[in-house]
Amino acid sequence: MAVIRIGIVGLGAQMQENLLPTLLQMPNIRIVGVCDITAARAAQIHRFLSDVPVTASVDELLTLTAPDALVLACPPQAHRDIALQAMRAGIHVFVEKPPCFTLDELEALVLANRQSGVITGVGMNFKFAKPIRQLRDMTQAAPFGRTLHVQLNHYASKPRAPLWGLDSTLRSFLLAQAIHTIDLGITFGGGELTGIRSRVQRYDDSLIVNAELVFSSGTTASLLCGTMFPYFEFDMKIVSSTSMMVELDNLWNITIHEPEHGTRATGTAKRWRGVWQPGPLDSGYERSGYYGELFEFFEAIRKRETFNANFESLLPTYRVIEQICAADSQDIGVVQTFALPTLHATSTANPGVVSNVL
Ligand SMILES: NC(=O)c1ccc[n+]([C@@H]2O[C@H](COP(=O)([O-])OP(=O)(O)OC[C@H]3O[C@@H](n4cnc5c(N)ncnc54)[C@H](O)[C@@H]3O)[C@@H](O)[C@H]2O)c1
């Protein structure tokens, strides 16, 4: 297996807590240099690897180390600009999510990716988390039938102010958090995304987003997320044409409900349910998807194959994000049935918006 020489850009919290420990466990990966605009931050790599060159400039990192690939965990504007620079130089590039701020910017990244022919990747670790992979195997198995509906609940308590110099808390939340959930809705929905309806409620500095997605396969997905919740939780349910329902609780337990379930001890009976859990000794990075996403990215480089969380794969997700933001800012199609009098009484309340896109 060929050794891939990588440059790290952005040695902040996400790199140090998740990506770097994963990279250090990975076979045939050599970290050849580290760049962070804060030089002291870049030097923190020496806690993990003693003789790696560090720099505060990406230009210098490229000249000094000539890496095969860059792995970035920076703010999105740096992901966008450095990814464009890397692609122009023919260097493979993996960026943490979000890769950029808008659909237009993502389209520019996709175009540059097609022109350069390098392998690109975005850190959509939920998609590679062990329970999500298990859920995909279960729902693709013949006895499950066709997926008819996906329900996703992503409860968060932040951000309650705009991030990264943006002026919208809604866009910041969608890019920082809901991007994972929207991407999962699209992954499990299957086929083309053909319709979106969305509504945003606000109270003080928090918000709740409801979105309904429709796919060409006939599958629907509904998404409830926002920052109004007490803490982070994530769960999802998938209902099939054979009346099976699988439920994922907090990216951990999967419960499968079937109309009838047979065990050797009881024979066929109603109201039994099966449960799947990750193994207690599974590494945290494998369970949370960091190992899987990076491993598959590097495999795609070795085999010259498309990585399935590349820039292009995020186009439908960014279409949903744009649509939710546009519907919210245009205040089109206000829902008359939306009635939360206490919310309307505050000056920060937004009456909620619904829109359709086909
Ligand atoms: N996959 C996930 O679930 C997940 C979780 C947390 C964070 N993230 C993402 O990781 C990214 C980084 O988040 P963080 O919490 O580590 O932030 P952070 O601020 O702790 O780290 C970012 C680092 O990038 C450096 N930096 C900024 N601009 C740079 C540039 N132009 N060149 C080189 N270095 C630069 C900063 O100095 C800093 O050290 C964000 O995009 C965030 O959304 C993803």
mmCIF file of C-alpha atoms and ligand atoms in Angstrom:
data_model
loop_
_atom_site.group_PDB
_atom_site.id
_atom_site.type_symbol
_atom_site.label_atom_id
_atom_site.label_comp_id
_atom_site.label_asym_id
_atom_site.label_seq_id
_atom_site.Cartn_x
_atom_site.Cartn_y
_atom_site.Cartn_z
ATOM 1 C CA MET A 1 0.000 0.000 0.000
ATOM 2 C CA ALA A 2 1.552 3.301 -1.118
ATOM 3 C CA VAL A 3 2.481 5.798 1.577
ATOM 4 C CA ILE A 4 0.548 9.070 1.246
ATOM 5 C CA ARG A 5 2.421 12.188 2.381
ATOM 6 C CA ILE A 6 0.052 14.688 3.929
ATOM 7 C CA GLY A 7 0.210 18.309 5.052
ATOM 8 C CA ILE A 8 -2.049 19.372 7.905
ATOM 9 C CA VAL A 9 -3.625 22.830 7.813
ATOM 10 C CA GLY A 10 -5.315 24.228 10.947
ATOM 11 C CA LEU A 11 -4.211 22.584 14.193
ATOM 12 C CA GLY A 12 -7.188 23.745 16.288
ATOM 13 C CA ALA A 13 -9.630 21.816 18.457
ATOM 14 C CA GLN A 14 -11.168 19.564 15.792
ATOM 15 C CA MET A 15 -7.791 18.596 14.322
ATOM 16 C CA GLN A 16 -6.216 17.893 17.703
ATOM 17 C CA GLU A 17 -9.207 16.086 19.213
ATOM 18 C CA ASN A 18 -10.410 14.017 16.262
ATOM 19 C CA LEU A 19 -8.605 14.149 12.920
ATOM 20 C CA LEU A 20 -4.988 14.052 14.106
ATOM 21 C CA PRO A 21 -5.444 11.084 16.506
ATOM 22 C CA THR A 22 -7.216 9.273 13.660
ATOM 23 C CA LEU A 23 -4.405 10.065 11.206
ATOM 24 C CA LEU A 24 -1.819 8.870 13.709
ATOM 25 C CA GLN A 25 -3.576 5.464 13.862
ATOM 26 C CA MET A 26 -3.792 5.105 10.120
ATOM 27 C CA PRO A 27 -1.414 2.827 8.192
ATOM 28 C CA ASN A 28 0.776 4.251 5.406
ATOM 29 C CA ILE A 29 0.092 7.910 6.116
ATOM 30 C CA ARG A 30 3.022 10.241 6.769
ATOM 31 C CA ILE A 31 2.486 13.748 8.138
ATOM 32 C CA VAL A 32 5.171 15.790 6.356
ATOM 33 C CA GLY A 33 4.308 19.299 7.566
ATOM 34 C CA VAL A 34 1.860 21.363 9.596
ATOM 35 C CA CYS A 35 0.539 24.847 8.884
ATOM 36 C CA ASP A 36 -1.517 27.123 11.124
ATOM 37 C CA ILE A 37 -1.763 30.910 10.792
ATOM 38 C CA THR A 38 -1.062 30.959 14.508
ATOM 39 C CA ALA A 39 2.547 29.757 14.544
ATOM 40 C CA ALA A 40 2.425 28.643 18.195
ATOM 41 C CA ARG A 41 -0.596 26.474 17.364
ATOM 42 C CA ALA A 42 1.270 24.805 14.496
ATOM 43 C CA ALA A 43 4.152 24.027 16.858
ATOM 44 C CA GLN A 44 1.763 22.047 19.096
ATOM 45 C CA ILE A 45 2.222 19.165 16.626
ATOM 46 C CA HIS A 46 5.529 18.514 18.432
ATOM 47 C CA ARG A 47 3.536 17.113 21.372
ATOM 48 C CA PHE A 48 2.603 14.268 19.019
ATOM 49 C CA LEU A 49 5.404 14.098 16.414
ATOM 50 C CA SER A 50 8.846 15.456 17.205
ATOM 51 C CA ASP A 51 10.473 16.392 13.908
ATOM 52 C CA VAL A 52 7.715 17.688 11.646
ATOM 53 C CA PRO A 53 8.314 21.072 9.976
ATOM 54 C CA VAL A 54 5.799 23.761 10.915
ATOM 55 C CA THR A 55 4.835 26.944 9.120
ATOM 56 C CA ALA A 56 2.301 29.778 9.256
ATOM 57 C CA SER A 57 1.789 29.896 5.489
ATOM 58 C CA VAL A 58 0.209 27.393 3.116
ATOM 59 C CA ASP A 59 2.507 28.549 0.276
ATOM 60 C CA GLU A 60 5.505 27.661 2.402
ATOM 61 C CA LEU A 61 3.982 24.304 3.417
ATOM 62 C CA LEU A 62 3.542 23.387 -0.259
ATOM 63 C CA THR A 63 7.025 24.510 -1.305
ATOM 64 C CA LEU A 64 8.763 23.008 1.699
ATOM 65 C CA THR A 65 7.062 19.604 1.783
ATOM 66 C CA ALA A 66 5.402 18.932 -1.633
ATOM 67 C CA PRO A 67 2.586 16.892 -0.041
ATOM 68 C CA ASP A 68 0.362 14.428 -1.932
ATOM 69 C CA ALA A 69 -2.680 15.623 0.009
ATOM 70 C CA LEU A 70 -3.791 18.314 2.455
ATOM 71 C CA VAL A 71 -6.101 17.696 5.420
ATOM 72 C CA LEU A 72 -7.733 20.892 6.719
ATOM 73 C CA ALA A 73 -9.721 21.857 9.823
ATOM 74 C CA CYS A 74 -10.054 25.652 9.611
ATOM 75 C CA PRO A 75 -12.918 28.126 9.212
ATOM 76 C CA PRO A 76 -14.926 27.592 5.973
ATOM 77 C CA GLN A 77 -13.420 30.565 4.112
ATOM 78 C CA ALA A 78 -9.971 28.979 4.556
ATOM 79 C CA HIS A 79 -11.335 25.575 3.445
ATOM 80 C CA ARG A 80 -12.674 27.190 0.273
ATOM 81 C CA ASP A 81 -9.581 29.244 -0.584
ATOM 82 C CA ILE A 82 -6.944 26.664 0.330
ATOM 83 C CA ALA A 83 -8.890 23.869 -1.419
ATOM 84 C CA LEU A 84 -8.924 25.980 -4.605
ATOM 85 C CA GLN A 85 -5.188 26.574 -4.249
ATOM 86 C CA ALA A 86 -4.491 22.874 -3.639
ATOM 87 C CA MET A 87 -6.613 21.738 -6.581
ATOM 88 C CA ARG A 88 -4.842 24.214 -8.879
ATOM 89 C CA ALA A 89 -1.549 22.682 -7.729
ATOM 90 C CA GLY A 90 -2.828 19.114 -8.378
ATOM 91 C CA ILE A 91 -2.895 18.218 -4.667
ATOM 92 C CA HIS A 92 -5.680 16.026 -3.212
ATOM 93 C CA VAL A 93 -7.608 17.805 -0.493
ATOM 94 C CA PHE A 94 -9.824 16.837 2.444
ATOM 95 C CA VAL A 95 -11.555 19.638 4.367
ATOM 96 C CA GLU A 96 -13.606 19.466 7.523
ATOM 97 C CA LYS A 97 -17.220 20.461 7.031
ATOM 98 C CA PRO A 98 -18.379 22.996 5.969
ATOM 99 C CA PRO A 99 -16.259 23.369 2.808
ATOM 100 C CA CYS A 100 -17.626 26.887 2.101
ATOM 101 C CA PHE A 101 -20.530 29.237 2.878
ATOM 102 C CA THR A 102 -22.870 29.105 -0.137
ATOM 103 C CA LEU A 103 -24.079 26.928 -2.995
ATOM 104 C CA ASP A 104 -22.365 29.271 -5.498
ATOM 105 C CA GLU A 105 -19.054 28.765 -3.716
ATOM 106 C CA LEU A 106 -19.591 24.987 -3.646
ATOM 107 C CA GLU A 107 -20.305 24.996 -7.376
ATOM 108 C CA ALA A 108 -16.984 26.812 -7.918
ATOM 109 C CA LEU A 109 -15.226 24.115 -5.857
ATOM 110 C CA VAL A 110 -16.939 21.341 -7.854
ATOM 111 C CA LEU A 111 -15.894 22.967 -11.139
ATOM 112 C CA ALA A 112 -12.283 23.319 -9.973
ATOM 113 C CA ASN A 113 -12.395 19.684 -8.808
ATOM 114 C CA ARG A 114 -13.540 18.507 -12.250
ATOM 115 C CA GLN A 115 -10.830 20.568 -13.957
ATOM 116 C CA SER A 116 -8.047 19.370 -11.684
ATOM 117 C CA GLY A 117 -9.048 15.710 -11.441
ATOM 118 C CA VAL A 118 -7.740 15.403 -7.857
ATOM 119 C CA ILE A 119 -9.589 13.508 -5.123
ATOM 120 C CA THR A 120 -11.534 15.767 -2.778
ATOM 121 C CA GLY A 121 -13.284 14.997 0.483
ATOM 122 C CA VAL A 122 -15.378 16.706 3.134
ATOM 123 C CA GLY A 123 -15.492 15.596 6.771
ATOM 124 C CA MET A 124 -19.047 14.285 6.868
ATOM 125 C CA ASN A 125 -18.212 11.897 9.677
ATOM 126 C CA PHE A 126 -21.842 11.072 10.623
ATOM 127 C CA LYS A 127 -22.197 9.375 7.244
ATOM 128 C CA PHE A 128 -19.253 7.079 8.104
ATOM 129 C CA ALA A 129 -20.227 6.444 11.739
ATOM 130 C CA LYS A 130 -20.542 2.733 12.498
ATOM 131 C CA PRO A 131 -24.242 2.796 13.465
ATOM 132 C CA ILE A 132 -25.097 4.728 10.271
ATOM 133 C CA ARG A 133 -23.264 2.155 8.149
ATOM 134 C CA GLN A 134 -25.167 -0.577 9.982
ATOM 135 C CA LEU A 135 -28.428 1.263 9.309
ATOM 136 C CA ARG A 136 -27.571 1.517 5.616
ATOM 137 C CA ASP A 137 -26.879 -2.231 5.431
ATOM 138 C CA MET A 138 -30.181 -2.994 7.202
ATOM 139 C CA THR A 139 -32.255 -0.705 5.014
ATOM 140 C CA GLN A 140 -30.647 -1.950 1.796
ATOM 141 C CA ALA A 141 -31.302 -5.634 2.630
ATOM 142 C CA ALA A 142 -34.176 -7.145 0.603
ATOM 143 C CA PRO A 143 -36.446 -8.054 3.573
ATOM 144 C CA PHE A 144 -36.582 -4.396 4.641
ATOM 145 C CA GLY A 145 -38.424 -3.442 1.435
ATOM 146 C CA ARG A 146 -38.432 0.139 0.133
ATOM 147 C CA THR A 147 -37.633 3.080 2.365
ATOM 148 C CA LEU A 148 -40.774 5.221 2.449
ATOM 149 C CA HIS A 149 -40.025 7.814 5.083
ATOM 150 C CA VAL A 150 -37.013 9.063 7.039
ATOM 151 C CA GLN A 151 -37.473 11.149 10.148
ATOM 152 C CA LEU A 152 -34.447 12.980 11.536
ATOM 153 C CA ASN A 153 -34.254 14.900 14.788
ATOM 154 C CA HIS A 154 -31.099 16.875 15.460
ATOM 155 C CA TYR A 155 -31.369 18.735 18.730
ATOM 156 C CA ALA A 156 -28.675 21.325 19.448
ATOM 157 C CA SER A 157 -28.150 24.251 21.784
ATOM 158 C CA LYS A 158 -25.701 26.249 19.635
ATOM 159 C CA PRO A 159 -24.680 28.361 17.798
ATOM 160 C CA ARG A 160 -26.868 31.170 19.109
ATOM 161 C CA ALA A 161 -24.885 33.881 17.289
ATOM 162 C CA PRO A 162 -23.406 33.990 13.773
ATOM 163 C CA LEU A 163 -20.113 32.159 13.220
ATOM 164 C CA TRP A 164 -17.110 32.780 10.974
ATOM 165 C CA GLY A 165 -17.949 36.442 10.156
ATOM 166 C CA LEU A 166 -21.373 35.522 8.699
ATOM 167 C CA ASP A 167 -24.337 37.748 9.517
ATOM 168 C CA SER A 168 -26.891 34.921 9.830
ATOM 169 C CA THR A 169 -27.253 32.599 12.822
ATOM 170 C CA LEU A 170 -29.553 30.399 10.717
ATOM 171 C CA ARG A 171 -26.930 29.834 7.993
ATOM 172 C CA SER A 172 -24.257 29.335 10.674
ATOM 173 C CA PHE A 173 -26.374 26.654 12.364
ATOM 174 C CA LEU A 174 -27.180 24.917 9.081
ATOM 175 C CA LEU A 175 -23.489 24.868 8.055
ATOM 176 C CA ALA A 176 -22.081 23.996 11.471
ATOM 177 C CA GLN A 177 -24.619 21.407 12.609
ATOM 178 C CA ALA A 178 -27.588 20.564 10.397
ATOM 179 C CA ILE A 179 -25.308 19.881 7.395
ATOM 180 C CA HIS A 180 -24.791 16.340 8.771
ATOM 181 C CA THR A 181 -28.511 15.716 9.208
ATOM 182 C CA ILE A 182 -29.526 17.126 5.829
ATOM 183 C CA ASP A 183 -26.806 15.005 4.212
ATOM 184 C CA LEU A 184 -28.170 11.892 5.960
ATOM 185 C CA GLY A 185 -31.713 12.721 4.824
ATOM 186 C CA ILE A 186 -30.391 12.893 1.259
ATOM 187 C CA THR A 187 -28.315 9.724 1.651
ATOM 188 C CA PHE A 188 -31.244 7.660 2.960
ATOM 189 C CA GLY A 189 -33.839 9.406 0.755
ATOM 190 C CA GLY A 190 -32.362 8.034 -2.458
ATOM 191 C CA GLY A 191 -32.815 9.388 -5.962
ATOM 192 C CA GLU A 192 -33.081 13.050 -6.888
ATOM 193 C CA LEU A 193 -34.266 15.645 -4.439
ATOM 194 C CA THR A 194 -37.433 17.036 -6.035
ATOM 195 C CA GLY A 195 -39.057 19.203 -3.372
ATOM 196 C CA ILE A 196 -38.329 21.121 -0.186
ATOM 197 C CA ARG A 197 -40.695 22.780 2.278
ATOM 198 C CA SER A 198 -39.239 24.547 5.265
ATOM 199 C CA ARG A 199 -40.185 26.691 8.214
ATOM 200 C CA VAL A 200 -38.037 28.525 10.734
ATOM 201 C CA GLN A 201 -39.275 29.613 14.152
ATOM 202 C CA ARG A 202 -37.257 31.969 16.319
ATOM 203 C CA TYR A 203 -37.326 32.813 19.976
ATOM 204 C CA ASP A 204 -34.739 35.200 21.416
ATOM 205 C CA ASP A 205 -31.425 34.036 19.941
ATOM 206 C CA SER A 206 -32.544 30.421 19.304
ATOM 207 C CA LEU A 207 -34.315 28.802 16.418
ATOM 208 C CA ILE A 208 -36.162 25.685 15.308
ATOM 209 C CA VAL A 209 -36.081 24.487 11.704
ATOM 210 C CA ASN A 210 -38.646 22.118 10.207
ATOM 211 C CA ALA A 211 -37.997 20.840 6.699
ATOM 212 C CA GLU A 212 -39.740 18.290 4.485
ATOM 213 C CA LEU A 213 -37.778 16.770 1.609
ATOM 214 C CA VAL A 214 -39.296 14.800 -1.284
ATOM 215 C CA PHE A 215 -37.266 12.492 -3.543
ATOM 216 C CA SER A 216 -37.828 11.134 -7.049
ATOM 217 C CA SER A 217 -37.940 7.645 -5.497
ATOM 218 C CA GLY A 218 -41.161 8.706 -3.731
ATOM 219 C CA THR A 219 -39.390 8.653 -0.357
ATOM 220 C CA THR A 220 -39.974 11.599 1.981
ATOM 221 C CA ALA A 221 -37.766 12.880 4.782
ATOM 222 C CA SER A 222 -38.696 15.193 7.590
ATOM 223 C CA LEU A 223 -36.147 17.073 9.591
ATOM 224 C CA LEU A 224 -36.558 18.775 12.939
ATOM 225 C CA CYS A 225 -33.502 20.609 14.177
ATOM 226 C CA GLY A 226 -32.401 23.840 15.771
ATOM 227 C CA THR A 227 -30.646 25.482 18.662
ATOM 228 C CA MET A 228 -33.650 25.751 21.012
ATOM 229 C CA PHE A 229 -32.871 22.403 22.667
ATOM 230 C CA PRO A 230 -31.170 21.816 26.020
ATOM 231 C CA TYR A 231 -28.243 19.826 24.602
ATOM 232 C CA PHE A 232 -27.103 17.848 21.575
ATOM 233 C CA GLU A 233 -29.051 14.741 20.673
ATOM 234 C CA PHE A 234 -29.537 12.998 17.365
ATOM 235 C CA ASP A 235 -32.058 10.345 16.434
ATOM 236 C CA MET A 236 -33.656 9.018 13.311
ATOM 237 C CA LYS A 237 -36.372 6.588 12.206
ATOM 238 C CA ILE A 238 -36.841 4.903 8.856
ATOM 239 C CA VAL A 239 -40.152 3.317 7.855
ATOM 240 C CA SER A 240 -40.331 0.768 5.020
ATOM 241 C CA SER A 241 -42.866 -0.710 2.630
ATOM 242 C CA THR A 242 -42.838 -3.952 4.662
ATOM 243 C CA SER A 243 -43.957 -2.066 7.805
ATOM 244 C CA MET A 244 -40.552 -2.398 9.381
ATOM 245 C CA MET A 245 -39.205 0.562 11.285
ATOM 246 C CA VAL A 246 -35.586 1.047 12.310
ATOM 247 C CA GLU A 247 -34.736 3.588 14.925
ATOM 248 C CA LEU A 248 -31.305 5.062 15.705
ATOM 249 C CA ASP A 249 -30.954 6.583 19.123
ATOM 250 C CA ASN A 250 -28.169 9.155 19.675
ATOM 251 C CA LEU A 251 -25.871 7.680 17.015
ATOM 252 C CA TRP A 252 -25.624 4.583 19.199
ATOM 253 C CA ASN A 253 -28.505 2.069 19.620
ATOM 254 C CA ILE A 254 -30.399 0.722 16.650
ATOM 255 C CA THR A 255 -33.783 -0.861 17.336
ATOM 256 C CA ILE A 256 -35.606 -2.748 14.619
ATOM 257 C CA HIS A 257 -39.379 -3.055 14.913
ATOM 258 C CA GLU A 258 -41.150 -5.621 12.725
ATOM 259 C CA PRO A 259 -44.835 -6.547 12.385
ATOM 260 C CA GLU A 260 -43.885 -10.054 13.533
ATOM 261 C CA HIS A 261 -40.616 -11.372 14.869
ATOM 262 C CA GLY A 262 -39.580 -14.988 15.356
ATOM 263 C CA THR A 263 -37.087 -16.304 17.893
ATOM 264 C CA ARG A 264 -36.245 -19.932 18.515
ATOM 265 C CA ALA A 265 -37.456 -19.723 22.082
ATOM 266 C CA THR A 266 -40.774 -17.996 21.464
ATOM 267 C CA GLY A 267 -41.702 -18.766 17.887
ATOM 268 C CA THR A 268 -43.379 -15.982 15.939
ATOM 269 C CA ALA A 269 -44.755 -13.188 18.059
ATOM 270 C CA LYS A 270 -45.771 -9.568 17.801
ATOM 271 C CA ARG A 271 -44.115 -6.672 19.624
ATOM 272 C CA TRP A 272 -40.623 -8.232 19.835
ATOM 273 C CA ARG A 273 -37.878 -5.940 18.746
ATOM 274 C CA GLY A 274 -34.235 -6.466 17.851
ATOM 275 C CA VAL A 275 -31.427 -4.265 19.090
ATOM 276 C CA TRP A 276 -27.957 -3.566 17.640
ATOM 277 C CA GLN A 277 -25.184 -1.641 19.413
ATOM 278 C CA PRO A 278 -21.538 -0.870 18.588
ATOM 279 C CA GLY A 279 -19.107 -3.168 20.381
ATOM 280 C CA PRO A 280 -17.904 -1.793 23.721
ATOM 281 C CA LEU A 281 -14.286 -2.026 22.527
ATOM 282 C CA ASP A 282 -14.804 -0.305 19.163
ATOM 283 C CA SER A 283 -12.476 2.677 18.987
ATOM 284 C CA GLY A 284 -14.239 6.023 19.452
ATOM 285 C CA TYR A 285 -12.857 7.327 16.147
ATOM 286 C CA GLU A 286 -14.255 4.360 14.261
ATOM 287 C CA ARG A 287 -17.661 4.615 15.930
ATOM 288 C CA SER A 288 -17.935 8.341 15.274
ATOM 289 C CA GLY A 289 -16.924 7.992 11.609
ATOM 290 C CA TYR A 290 -13.575 9.843 11.631
ATOM 291 C CA TYR A 291 -11.573 6.725 10.872
ATOM 292 C CA GLY A 292 -13.917 5.566 8.102
ATOM 293 C CA GLU A 293 -14.055 8.919 6.316
ATOM 294 C CA LEU A 294 -10.272 9.412 6.243
ATOM 295 C CA PHE A 295 -9.527 5.769 5.450
ATOM 296 C CA GLU A 296 -11.893 5.822 2.450
ATOM 297 C CA PHE A 297 -10.537 9.194 1.291
ATOM 298 C CA PHE A 298 -6.985 7.815 1.203
ATOM 299 C CA GLU A 299 -8.165 4.586 -0.444
ATOM 300 C CA ALA A 300 -9.854 6.705 -3.146
ATOM 301 C CA ILE A 301 -6.493 8.449 -3.750
ATOM 302 C CA ARG A 302 -4.665 5.120 -4.008
ATOM 303 C CA LYS A 303 -7.244 3.591 -6.345
ATOM 304 C CA ARG A 304 -7.965 6.849 -8.235
ATOM 305 C CA GLU A 305 -11.662 6.410 -7.438
ATOM 306 C CA THR A 306 -14.247 9.021 -6.510
ATOM 307 C CA PHE A 307 -14.630 9.462 -2.764
ATOM 308 C CA ASN A 308 -18.315 9.382 -1.896
ATOM 309 C CA ALA A 309 -18.172 12.435 0.389
ATOM 310 C CA ASN A 310 -16.475 14.694 -2.190
ATOM 311 C CA PHE A 311 -17.405 18.316 -2.937
ATOM 312 C CA GLU A 312 -19.934 17.261 -5.556
ATOM 313 C CA SER A 313 -21.792 14.952 -3.157
ATOM 314 C CA LEU A 314 -22.739 17.991 -1.079
ATOM 315 C CA LEU A 315 -24.584 19.857 -3.865
ATOM 316 C CA PRO A 316 -28.086 18.643 -2.820
ATOM 317 C CA THR A 317 -27.298 19.412 0.832
ATOM 318 C CA TYR A 318 -26.307 22.996 -0.062
ATOM 319 C CA ARG A 319 -29.469 23.327 -2.199
ATOM 320 C CA VAL A 320 -31.487 22.510 0.907
ATOM 321 C CA ILE A 321 -29.478 24.992 2.995
ATOM 322 C CA GLU A 322 -29.984 27.767 0.386
ATOM 323 C CA GLN A 323 -33.682 26.999 0.174
ATOM 324 C CA ILE A 324 -34.186 27.121 3.944
ATOM 325 C CA CYS A 325 -32.319 30.468 4.127
ATOM 326 C CA ALA A 326 -34.101 31.942 1.086
ATOM 327 C CA ALA A 327 -37.551 30.957 2.341
ATOM 328 C CA ASP A 328 -36.762 32.424 5.742
ATOM 329 C CA SER A 329 -35.463 35.737 4.406
ATOM 330 C CA GLN A 330 -38.164 36.195 1.770
ATOM 331 C CA ASP A 331 -40.925 35.505 4.274
ATOM 332 C CA ILE A 332 -42.891 33.818 1.521
ATOM 333 C CA GLY A 333 -45.913 31.616 2.151
ATOM 334 C CA VAL A 334 -46.379 32.408 5.841
ATOM 335 C CA VAL A 335 -48.215 29.504 7.439
ATOM 336 C CA GLN A 336 -51.487 30.649 8.861
ATOM 337 C CA THR A 337 -51.799 27.652 11.156
ATOM 338 C CA PHE A 338 -48.495 28.480 12.846
ATOM 339 C CA ALA A 339 -49.679 29.609 16.270
ATOM 340 C CA LEU A 340 -47.308 30.198 19.121
ATOM 341 C CA PRO A 341 -48.694 33.367 20.712
ATOM 342 C CA THR A 342 -45.869 33.747 23.200
ATOM 343 C CA LEU A 343 -43.347 33.721 20.359
ATOM 344 C CA HIS A 344 -45.282 36.370 18.420
ATOM 345 C CA ALA A 345 -45.296 38.562 21.499
ATOM 346 C CA THR A 346 -41.514 39.014 21.392
ATOM 347 C CA SER A 347 -39.792 41.378 19.017
ATOM 348 C CA THR A 348 -37.365 38.672 17.865
ATOM 349 C CA ALA A 349 -40.072 36.223 16.841
ATOM 350 C CA ASN A 350 -40.393 35.260 13.195
ATOM 351 C CA PRO A 351 -43.809 33.950 12.174
ATOM 352 C CA GLY A 352 -42.360 31.014 10.262
ATOM 353 C CA VAL A 353 -42.106 30.379 6.579
ATOM 354 C CA VAL A 354 -42.991 27.618 4.185
ATOM 355 C CA SER A 355 -41.751 27.288 0.657
ATOM 356 C CA ASN A 356 -41.847 24.756 -2.137
ATOM 357 C CA VAL A 357 -39.097 23.997 -4.571
ATOM 358 C CA LEU A 358 -39.404 21.569 -7.421
HETATM 359 N N1 LIG B 1 -17.111 16.902 11.759
HETATM 360 C C1 LIG B 1 -17.552 17.488 12.844
HETATM 361 O O1 LIG B 1 -18.510 17.033 13.423
HETATM 362 C C2 LIG B 1 -16.851 18.729 13.346
HETATM 363 C C3 LIG B 1 -16.771 18.976 14.720
HETATM 364 C C4 LIG B 1 -16.127 20.132 15.158
HETATM 365 C C5 LIG B 1 -15.598 21.027 14.229
HETATM 366 N N2 LIG B 1 -15.705 20.757 12.898
HETATM 367 C C6 LIG B 1 -15.189 21.727 11.892
HETATM 368 O O2 LIG B 1 -13.781 21.830 12.007
HETATM 369 C C7 LIG B 1 -13.372 23.138 11.599
HETATM 370 C C8 LIG B 1 -12.418 23.712 12.647
HETATM 371 O O3 LIG B 1 -13.106 23.823 13.868
HETATM 372 P P1 LIG B 1 -12.292 24.003 15.237
HETATM 373 O O4 LIG B 1 -13.305 23.880 16.308
HETATM 374 O O5 LIG B 1 -11.117 23.127 15.256
HETATM 375 O O6 LIG B 1 -11.811 25.519 15.141
HETATM 376 P P2 LIG B 1 -10.506 26.145 15.820
HETATM 377 O O7 LIG B 1 -10.702 27.614 15.750
HETATM 378 O O8 LIG B 1 -10.239 25.502 17.130
HETATM 379 O O9 LIG B 1 -9.320 25.706 14.837
HETATM 380 C C9 LIG B 1 -9.146 26.262 13.558
HETATM 381 C C10 LIG B 1 -7.647 26.443 13.343
HETATM 382 O O10 LIG B 1 -7.451 26.868 11.998
HETATM 383 C C11 LIG B 1 -6.429 27.880 12.016
HETATM 384 N N3 LIG B 1 -6.594 28.679 10.808
HETATM 385 C C12 LIG B 1 -7.565 29.574 10.513
HETATM 386 N N4 LIG B 1 -7.378 30.087 9.276
HETATM 387 C C13 LIG B 1 -6.286 29.479 8.773
HETATM 388 C C14 LIG B 1 -5.581 29.592 7.536
HETATM 389 N N5 LIG B 1 -5.995 30.416 6.576
HETATM 390 N N6 LIG B 1 -4.483 28.838 7.363
HETATM 391 C C15 LIG B 1 -4.034 28.006 8.342
HETATM 392 N N7 LIG B 1 -4.667 27.858 9.535
HETATM 393 C C16 LIG B 1 -5.763 28.585 9.736
HETATM 394 C C17 LIG B 1 -6.666 28.649 13.304
HETATM 395 O O11 LIG B 1 -5.529 29.372 13.706
HETATM 396 C C18 LIG B 1 -7.022 27.507 14.252
HETATM 397 O O12 LIG B 1 -5.885 26.971 14.894
HETATM 398 C C19 LIG B 1 -14.645 23.966 11.417
HETATM 399 O O13 LIG B 1 -14.950 24.041 10.049
HETATM 400 C C20 LIG B 1 -15.699 23.157 12.127
HETATM 401 O O14 LIG B 1 -17.001 23.288 11.546
HETATM 402 C C21 LIG B 1 -16.292 19.629 12.449
#
